Short mmCIF file of C-alpha atoms in Angstrom, two decimals:
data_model
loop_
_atom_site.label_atom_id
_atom_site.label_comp_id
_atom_site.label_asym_id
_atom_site.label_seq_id
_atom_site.Cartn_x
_atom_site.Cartn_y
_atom_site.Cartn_z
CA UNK M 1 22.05 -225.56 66.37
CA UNK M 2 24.34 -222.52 64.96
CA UNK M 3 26.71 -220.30 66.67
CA UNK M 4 26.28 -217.79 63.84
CA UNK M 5 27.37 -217.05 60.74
CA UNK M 6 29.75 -214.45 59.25
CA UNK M 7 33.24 -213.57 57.16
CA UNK M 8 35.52 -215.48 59.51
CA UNK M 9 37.69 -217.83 57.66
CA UNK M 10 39.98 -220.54 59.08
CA UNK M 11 43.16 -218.76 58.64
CA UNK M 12 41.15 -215.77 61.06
CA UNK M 13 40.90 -218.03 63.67
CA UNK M 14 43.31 -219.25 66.18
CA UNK M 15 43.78 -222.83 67.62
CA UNK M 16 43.10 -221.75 70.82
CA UNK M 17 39.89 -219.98 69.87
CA UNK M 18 38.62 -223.02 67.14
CA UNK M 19 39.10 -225.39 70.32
CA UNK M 20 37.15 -223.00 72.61
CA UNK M 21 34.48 -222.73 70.03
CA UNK M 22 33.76 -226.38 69.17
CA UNK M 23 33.60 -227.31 72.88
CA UNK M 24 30.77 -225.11 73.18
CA UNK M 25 28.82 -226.49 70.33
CA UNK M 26 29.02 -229.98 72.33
CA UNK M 27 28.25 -228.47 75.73
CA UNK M 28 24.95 -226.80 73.95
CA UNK M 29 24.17 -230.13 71.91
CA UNK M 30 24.84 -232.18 74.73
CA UNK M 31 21.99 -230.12 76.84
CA UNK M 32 19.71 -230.07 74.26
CA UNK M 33 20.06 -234.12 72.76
CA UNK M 34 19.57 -234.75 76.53
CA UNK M 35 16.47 -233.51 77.59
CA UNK M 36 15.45 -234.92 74.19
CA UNK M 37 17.00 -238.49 74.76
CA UNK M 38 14.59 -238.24 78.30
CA UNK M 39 12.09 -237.61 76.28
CA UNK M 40 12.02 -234.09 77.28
CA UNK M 41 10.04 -231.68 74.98
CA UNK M 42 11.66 -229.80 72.01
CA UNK M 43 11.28 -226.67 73.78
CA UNK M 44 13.08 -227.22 76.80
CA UNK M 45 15.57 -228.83 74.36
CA UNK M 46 15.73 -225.14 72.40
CA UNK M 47 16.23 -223.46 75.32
CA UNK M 48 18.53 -225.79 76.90
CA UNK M 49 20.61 -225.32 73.92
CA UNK M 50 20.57 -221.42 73.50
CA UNK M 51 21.27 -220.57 77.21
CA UNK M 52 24.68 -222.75 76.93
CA UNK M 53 25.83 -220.49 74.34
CA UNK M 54 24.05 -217.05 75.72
CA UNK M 55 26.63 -217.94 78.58
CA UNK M 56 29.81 -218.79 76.78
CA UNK M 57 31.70 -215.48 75.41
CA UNK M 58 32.97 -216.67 72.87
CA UNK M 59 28.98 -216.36 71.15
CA UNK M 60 27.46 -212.60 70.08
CA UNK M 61 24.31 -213.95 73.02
CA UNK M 62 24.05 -213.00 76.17
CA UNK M 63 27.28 -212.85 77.47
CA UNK M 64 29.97 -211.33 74.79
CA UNK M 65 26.96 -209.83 73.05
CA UNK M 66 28.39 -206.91 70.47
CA UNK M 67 28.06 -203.27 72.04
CA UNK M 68 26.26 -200.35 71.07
CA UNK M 69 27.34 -197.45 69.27
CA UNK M 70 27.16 -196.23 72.78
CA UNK M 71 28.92 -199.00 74.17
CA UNK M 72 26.07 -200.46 75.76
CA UNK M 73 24.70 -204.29 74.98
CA UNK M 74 20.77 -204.50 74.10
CA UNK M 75 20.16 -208.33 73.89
CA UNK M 76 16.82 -209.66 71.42
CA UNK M 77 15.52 -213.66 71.24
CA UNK M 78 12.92 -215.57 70.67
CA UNK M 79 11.29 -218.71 70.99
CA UNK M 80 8.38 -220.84 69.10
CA UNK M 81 6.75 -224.10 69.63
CA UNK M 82 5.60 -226.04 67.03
CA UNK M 83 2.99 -227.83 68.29
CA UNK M 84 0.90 -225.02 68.81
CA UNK M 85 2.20 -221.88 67.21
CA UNK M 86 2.88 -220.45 70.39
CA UNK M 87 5.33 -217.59 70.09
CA UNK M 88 7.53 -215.57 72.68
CA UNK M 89 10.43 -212.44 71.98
CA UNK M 90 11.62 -209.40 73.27
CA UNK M 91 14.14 -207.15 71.78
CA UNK M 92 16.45 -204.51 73.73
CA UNK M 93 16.51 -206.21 77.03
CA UNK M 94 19.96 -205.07 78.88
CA UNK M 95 19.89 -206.96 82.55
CA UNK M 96 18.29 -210.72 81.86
CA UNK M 97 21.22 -213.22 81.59
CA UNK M 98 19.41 -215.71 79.64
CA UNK M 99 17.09 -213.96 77.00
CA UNK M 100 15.69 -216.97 75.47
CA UNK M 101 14.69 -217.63 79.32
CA UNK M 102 12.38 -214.54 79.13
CA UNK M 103 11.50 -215.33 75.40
CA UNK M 104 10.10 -217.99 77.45
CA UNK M 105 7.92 -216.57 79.78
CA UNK M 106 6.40 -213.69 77.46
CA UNK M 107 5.24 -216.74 75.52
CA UNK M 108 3.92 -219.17 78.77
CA UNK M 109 3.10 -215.87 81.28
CA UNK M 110 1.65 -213.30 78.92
CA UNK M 111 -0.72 -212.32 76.73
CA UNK M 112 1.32 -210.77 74.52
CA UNK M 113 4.41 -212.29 72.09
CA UNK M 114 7.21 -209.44 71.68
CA UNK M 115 8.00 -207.05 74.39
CA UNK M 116 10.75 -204.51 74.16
CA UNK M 117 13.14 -202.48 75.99
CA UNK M 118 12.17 -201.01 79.37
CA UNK M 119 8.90 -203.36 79.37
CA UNK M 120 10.87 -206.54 78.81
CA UNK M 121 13.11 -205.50 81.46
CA UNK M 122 10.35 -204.61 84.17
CA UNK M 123 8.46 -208.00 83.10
CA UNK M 124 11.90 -210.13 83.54
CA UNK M 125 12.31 -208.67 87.03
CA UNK M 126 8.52 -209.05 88.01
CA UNK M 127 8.66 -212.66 87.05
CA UNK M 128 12.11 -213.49 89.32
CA UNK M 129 13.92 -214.06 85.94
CA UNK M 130 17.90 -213.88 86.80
CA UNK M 131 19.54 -210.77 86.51
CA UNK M 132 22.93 -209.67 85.39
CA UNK M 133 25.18 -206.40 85.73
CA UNK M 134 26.53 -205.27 82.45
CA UNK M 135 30.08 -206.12 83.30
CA UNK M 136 28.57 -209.86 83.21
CA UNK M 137 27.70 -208.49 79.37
CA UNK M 138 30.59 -207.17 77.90
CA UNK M 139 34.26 -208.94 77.20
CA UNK M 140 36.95 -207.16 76.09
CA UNK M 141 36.62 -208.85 72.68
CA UNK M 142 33.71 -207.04 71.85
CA UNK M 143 34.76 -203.99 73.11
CA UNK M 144 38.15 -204.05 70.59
CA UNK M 145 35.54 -204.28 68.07
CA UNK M 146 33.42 -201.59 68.71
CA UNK M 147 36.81 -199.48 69.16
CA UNK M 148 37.82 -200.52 65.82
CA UNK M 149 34.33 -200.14 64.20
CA UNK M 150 34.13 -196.20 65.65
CA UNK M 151 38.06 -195.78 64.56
CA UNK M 152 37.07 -196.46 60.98
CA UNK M 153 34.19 -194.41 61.07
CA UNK M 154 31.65 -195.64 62.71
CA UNK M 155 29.44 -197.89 60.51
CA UNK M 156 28.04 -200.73 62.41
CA UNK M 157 29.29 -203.84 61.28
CA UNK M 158 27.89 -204.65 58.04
CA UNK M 159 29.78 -207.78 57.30
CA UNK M 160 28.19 -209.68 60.40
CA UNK M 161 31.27 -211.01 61.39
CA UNK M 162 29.81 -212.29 64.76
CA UNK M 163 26.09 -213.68 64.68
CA UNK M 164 23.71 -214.91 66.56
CA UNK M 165 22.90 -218.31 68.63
CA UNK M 166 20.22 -220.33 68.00
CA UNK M 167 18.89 -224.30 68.14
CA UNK M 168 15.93 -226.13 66.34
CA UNK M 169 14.44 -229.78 67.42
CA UNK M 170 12.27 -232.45 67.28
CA UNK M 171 11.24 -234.51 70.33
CA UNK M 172 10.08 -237.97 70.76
CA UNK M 173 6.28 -236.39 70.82
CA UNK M 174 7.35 -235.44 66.96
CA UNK M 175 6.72 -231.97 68.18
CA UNK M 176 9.23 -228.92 66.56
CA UNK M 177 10.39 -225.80 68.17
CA UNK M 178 12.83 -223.12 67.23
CA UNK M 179 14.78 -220.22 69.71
CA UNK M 180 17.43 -217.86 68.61
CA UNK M 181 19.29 -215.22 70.80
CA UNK M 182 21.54 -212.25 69.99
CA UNK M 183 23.24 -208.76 71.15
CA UNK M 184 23.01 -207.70 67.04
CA UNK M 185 25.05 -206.03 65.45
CA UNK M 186 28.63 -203.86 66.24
CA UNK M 187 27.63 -200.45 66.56
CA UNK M 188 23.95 -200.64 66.23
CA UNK M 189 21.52 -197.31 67.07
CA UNK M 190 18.76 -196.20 67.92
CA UNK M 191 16.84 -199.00 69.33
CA UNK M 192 17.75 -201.07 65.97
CA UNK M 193 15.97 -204.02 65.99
CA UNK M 194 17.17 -207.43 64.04
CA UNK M 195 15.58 -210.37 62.64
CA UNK M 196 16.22 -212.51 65.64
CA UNK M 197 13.27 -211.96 67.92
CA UNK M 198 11.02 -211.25 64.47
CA UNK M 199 8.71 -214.15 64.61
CA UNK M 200 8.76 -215.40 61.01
CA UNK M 201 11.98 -213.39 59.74
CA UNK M 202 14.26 -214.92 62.53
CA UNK M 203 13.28 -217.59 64.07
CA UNK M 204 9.84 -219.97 63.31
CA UNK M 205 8.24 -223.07 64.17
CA UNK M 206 5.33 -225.02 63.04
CA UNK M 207 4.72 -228.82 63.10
CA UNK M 208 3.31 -229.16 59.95
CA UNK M 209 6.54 -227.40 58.20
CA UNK M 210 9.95 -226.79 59.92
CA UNK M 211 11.06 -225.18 62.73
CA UNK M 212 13.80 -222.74 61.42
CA UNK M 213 16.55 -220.32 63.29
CA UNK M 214 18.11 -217.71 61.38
CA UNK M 215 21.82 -215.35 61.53
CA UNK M 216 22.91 -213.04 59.28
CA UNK M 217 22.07 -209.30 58.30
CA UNK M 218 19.09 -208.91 60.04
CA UNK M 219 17.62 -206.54 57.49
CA UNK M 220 17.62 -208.77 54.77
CA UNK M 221 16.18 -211.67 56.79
CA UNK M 222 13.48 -208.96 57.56
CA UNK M 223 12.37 -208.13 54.35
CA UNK M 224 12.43 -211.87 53.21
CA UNK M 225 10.93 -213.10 55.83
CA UNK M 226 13.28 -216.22 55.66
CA UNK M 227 12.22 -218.08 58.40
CA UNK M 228 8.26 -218.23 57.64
CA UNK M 229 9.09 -218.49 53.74
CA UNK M 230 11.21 -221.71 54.30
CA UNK M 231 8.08 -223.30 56.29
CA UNK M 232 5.85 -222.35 54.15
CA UNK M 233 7.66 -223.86 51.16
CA UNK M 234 8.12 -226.94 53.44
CA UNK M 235 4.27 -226.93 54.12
CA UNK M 236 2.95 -226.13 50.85
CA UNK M 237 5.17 -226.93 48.12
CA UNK M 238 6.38 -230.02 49.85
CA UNK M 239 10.13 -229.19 49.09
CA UNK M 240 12.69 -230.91 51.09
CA UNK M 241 14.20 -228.95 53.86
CA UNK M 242 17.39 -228.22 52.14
CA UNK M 243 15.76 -227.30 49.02
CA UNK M 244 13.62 -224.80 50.44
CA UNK M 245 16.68 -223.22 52.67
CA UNK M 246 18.88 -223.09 49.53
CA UNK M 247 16.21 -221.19 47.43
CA UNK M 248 15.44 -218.59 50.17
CA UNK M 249 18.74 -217.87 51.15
CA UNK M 250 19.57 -217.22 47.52
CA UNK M 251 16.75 -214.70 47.95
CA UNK M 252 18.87 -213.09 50.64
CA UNK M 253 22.12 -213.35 48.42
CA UNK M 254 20.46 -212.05 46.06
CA UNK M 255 19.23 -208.91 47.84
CA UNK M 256 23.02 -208.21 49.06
CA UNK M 257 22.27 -210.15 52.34
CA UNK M 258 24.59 -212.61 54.03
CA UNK M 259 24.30 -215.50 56.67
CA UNK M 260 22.45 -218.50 57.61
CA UNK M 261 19.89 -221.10 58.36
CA UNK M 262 19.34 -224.20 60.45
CA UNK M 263 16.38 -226.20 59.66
CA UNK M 264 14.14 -228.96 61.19
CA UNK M 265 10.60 -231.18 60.66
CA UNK M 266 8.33 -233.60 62.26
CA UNK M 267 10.06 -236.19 60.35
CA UNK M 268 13.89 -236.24 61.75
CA UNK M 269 15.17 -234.38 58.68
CA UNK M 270 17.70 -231.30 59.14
CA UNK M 271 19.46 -228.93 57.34
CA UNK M 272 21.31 -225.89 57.60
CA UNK M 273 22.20 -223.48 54.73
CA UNK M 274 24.68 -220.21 54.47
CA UNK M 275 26.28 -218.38 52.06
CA UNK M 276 29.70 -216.68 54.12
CA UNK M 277 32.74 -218.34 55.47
CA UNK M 278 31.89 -219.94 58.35
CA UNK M 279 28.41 -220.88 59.96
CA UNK M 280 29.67 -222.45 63.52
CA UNK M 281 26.97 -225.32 63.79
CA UNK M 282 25.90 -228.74 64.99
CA UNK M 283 23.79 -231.69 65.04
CA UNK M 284 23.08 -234.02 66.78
CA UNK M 285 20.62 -237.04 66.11
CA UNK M 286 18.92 -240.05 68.19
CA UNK M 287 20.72 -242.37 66.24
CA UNK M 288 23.90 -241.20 67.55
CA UNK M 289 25.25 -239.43 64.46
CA UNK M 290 26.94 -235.98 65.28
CA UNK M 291 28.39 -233.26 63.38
CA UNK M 292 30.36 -230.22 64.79
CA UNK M 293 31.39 -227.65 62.17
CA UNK M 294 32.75 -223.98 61.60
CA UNK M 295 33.64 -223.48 58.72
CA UNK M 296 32.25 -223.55 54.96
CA UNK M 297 35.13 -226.89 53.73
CA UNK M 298 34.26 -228.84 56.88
CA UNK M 299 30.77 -231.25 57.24
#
């Protein structure tokens, strides 16, 4: 699972806040390792996962999600099974809590996989999905950074210094699944739309490749496609996962793009791969072994 990734070294980030943000990581593994330890599906694991850290502020998800450049938060995610290809997103949704949650149902109670803005609203409140005010939204974090952004011109925040949330897993079943949530980018407009709920640029899962979950600079993960092109090197070149997320997110470096990946298969292997300072991330596997990381010296 990641927390995102971005330019926030060690010596940016106090005690208090590297405690804070480590505890999380455990909450959101410990939800997701134990519906899987139940033998619970991958999905639910996913989703367990993501809505841990969609609720913790300290996470650009859900709650603490980066503002608008009209100081507003419009929240994206998606989720993918693996078993099955079956796909759910929605981008722009300002009132759901949980947006992997409604990821969720576009994918199990629709015909449809990405809905957007006012639709994704009306079909979270027609399906009794829980609701939040925007004061649940915004922290005063996020809006000294939006405040600082507009001060300095108003360029939305090109450095990604605060990314998205997102898990990957395999279950007892050997079945994959991916889910990754955001609020984008510091002083986004116009509707802008990530990578996040992009299935195949931000988040994918497939059984017979790797389930993948992406952060960065959304347009770059776009236009590579990152998370389909790791799967599909997984699936048809038979690279290793790490292999495969090293060469495409070289792709991205190479493009001027910055951020992440965390990486899964049917066989118990896992990998993550980033080029910036930190990528806050952790594993967990059945064999007890567990990892809980921030920044780029730490494993």
């Amino acid at each position: 699972m990641h927390g995102g990734a971005g330019a926030i070294a060690r010596s940016q980030t106090s005690p208090e806040t590297d405690t804070a943000l480590r505890a999380a990581l455990n909450r959101a593994l410990e939800a997701g390792s134990g519906i899987l330890s139940r033998s619970g599906s991958s999905l639910d694991a996913v989703e367990s996962a993501v809505r841990v850290l969609e609720d913790d502020p300290h996470f650009n998800a859900g709650r603490g999600s980066a503002f608008t450049f009209e100081g507003k938060t419009e929240l994206d995610a998606a989720i993918m099974d693996g078993s099955d290809l079956r796909a759910g997103s929605v981008a722009g949704v300002t009132a759901t809590r949980n947006p992997v949650t409604l990821a969720r149902a576009v994918m199990e109670k629709s015909a449809h996989v990405l809905l957007g803005r006012e639709g994704a609203d009306a079909f979270s409140r027609e399906h009794g999905i829980e609701q939040a005010d925007p004061d649940w939204f915004a922290v005063p974090e996020r809006r000294r950074q939006l405040d600082e952004l507009l001060a300095n011109g108003g360029k939305f925040d090109v450095d990604m210094k605060y990314g998205t949330v997102g898990a990957v897993a395999l279950d007892q079943a050997g079945h994959i699944a991916a889910a990754t949530s955001t609020g984008g980018v510091t002083g986004k407009r116009w509707g802008r739309i990530g990578d996040s709920p992009l299935i195949g640029a931000g988040t994918y899962a497939d059984d017979r490749g790797a389930a993948v979950s992406c952060t960065g600079a959304g347009e770059f993960f776009i236009r590579e496609s990152v998370a389909f092109q790791i799967n599909a090197r997984v699936r048809f070149l038979g690279e290793s996962l790490q292999q495969a997320a090293d060469t495409v997110m070289a792709e991205v470096k190479a493009l001027g793009g910055t951020g992440g990946v965390i990486v899964t298969d049917a066989q118990g292997h896992a990998a993550w791969s980033f080029n910036t300072a930190s990528l806050y991330r952790g594993r967990a596997g059945s064999d007890g072994d567990r990892i809980v990381a921030l920044y780029d010296d730490e494993d």
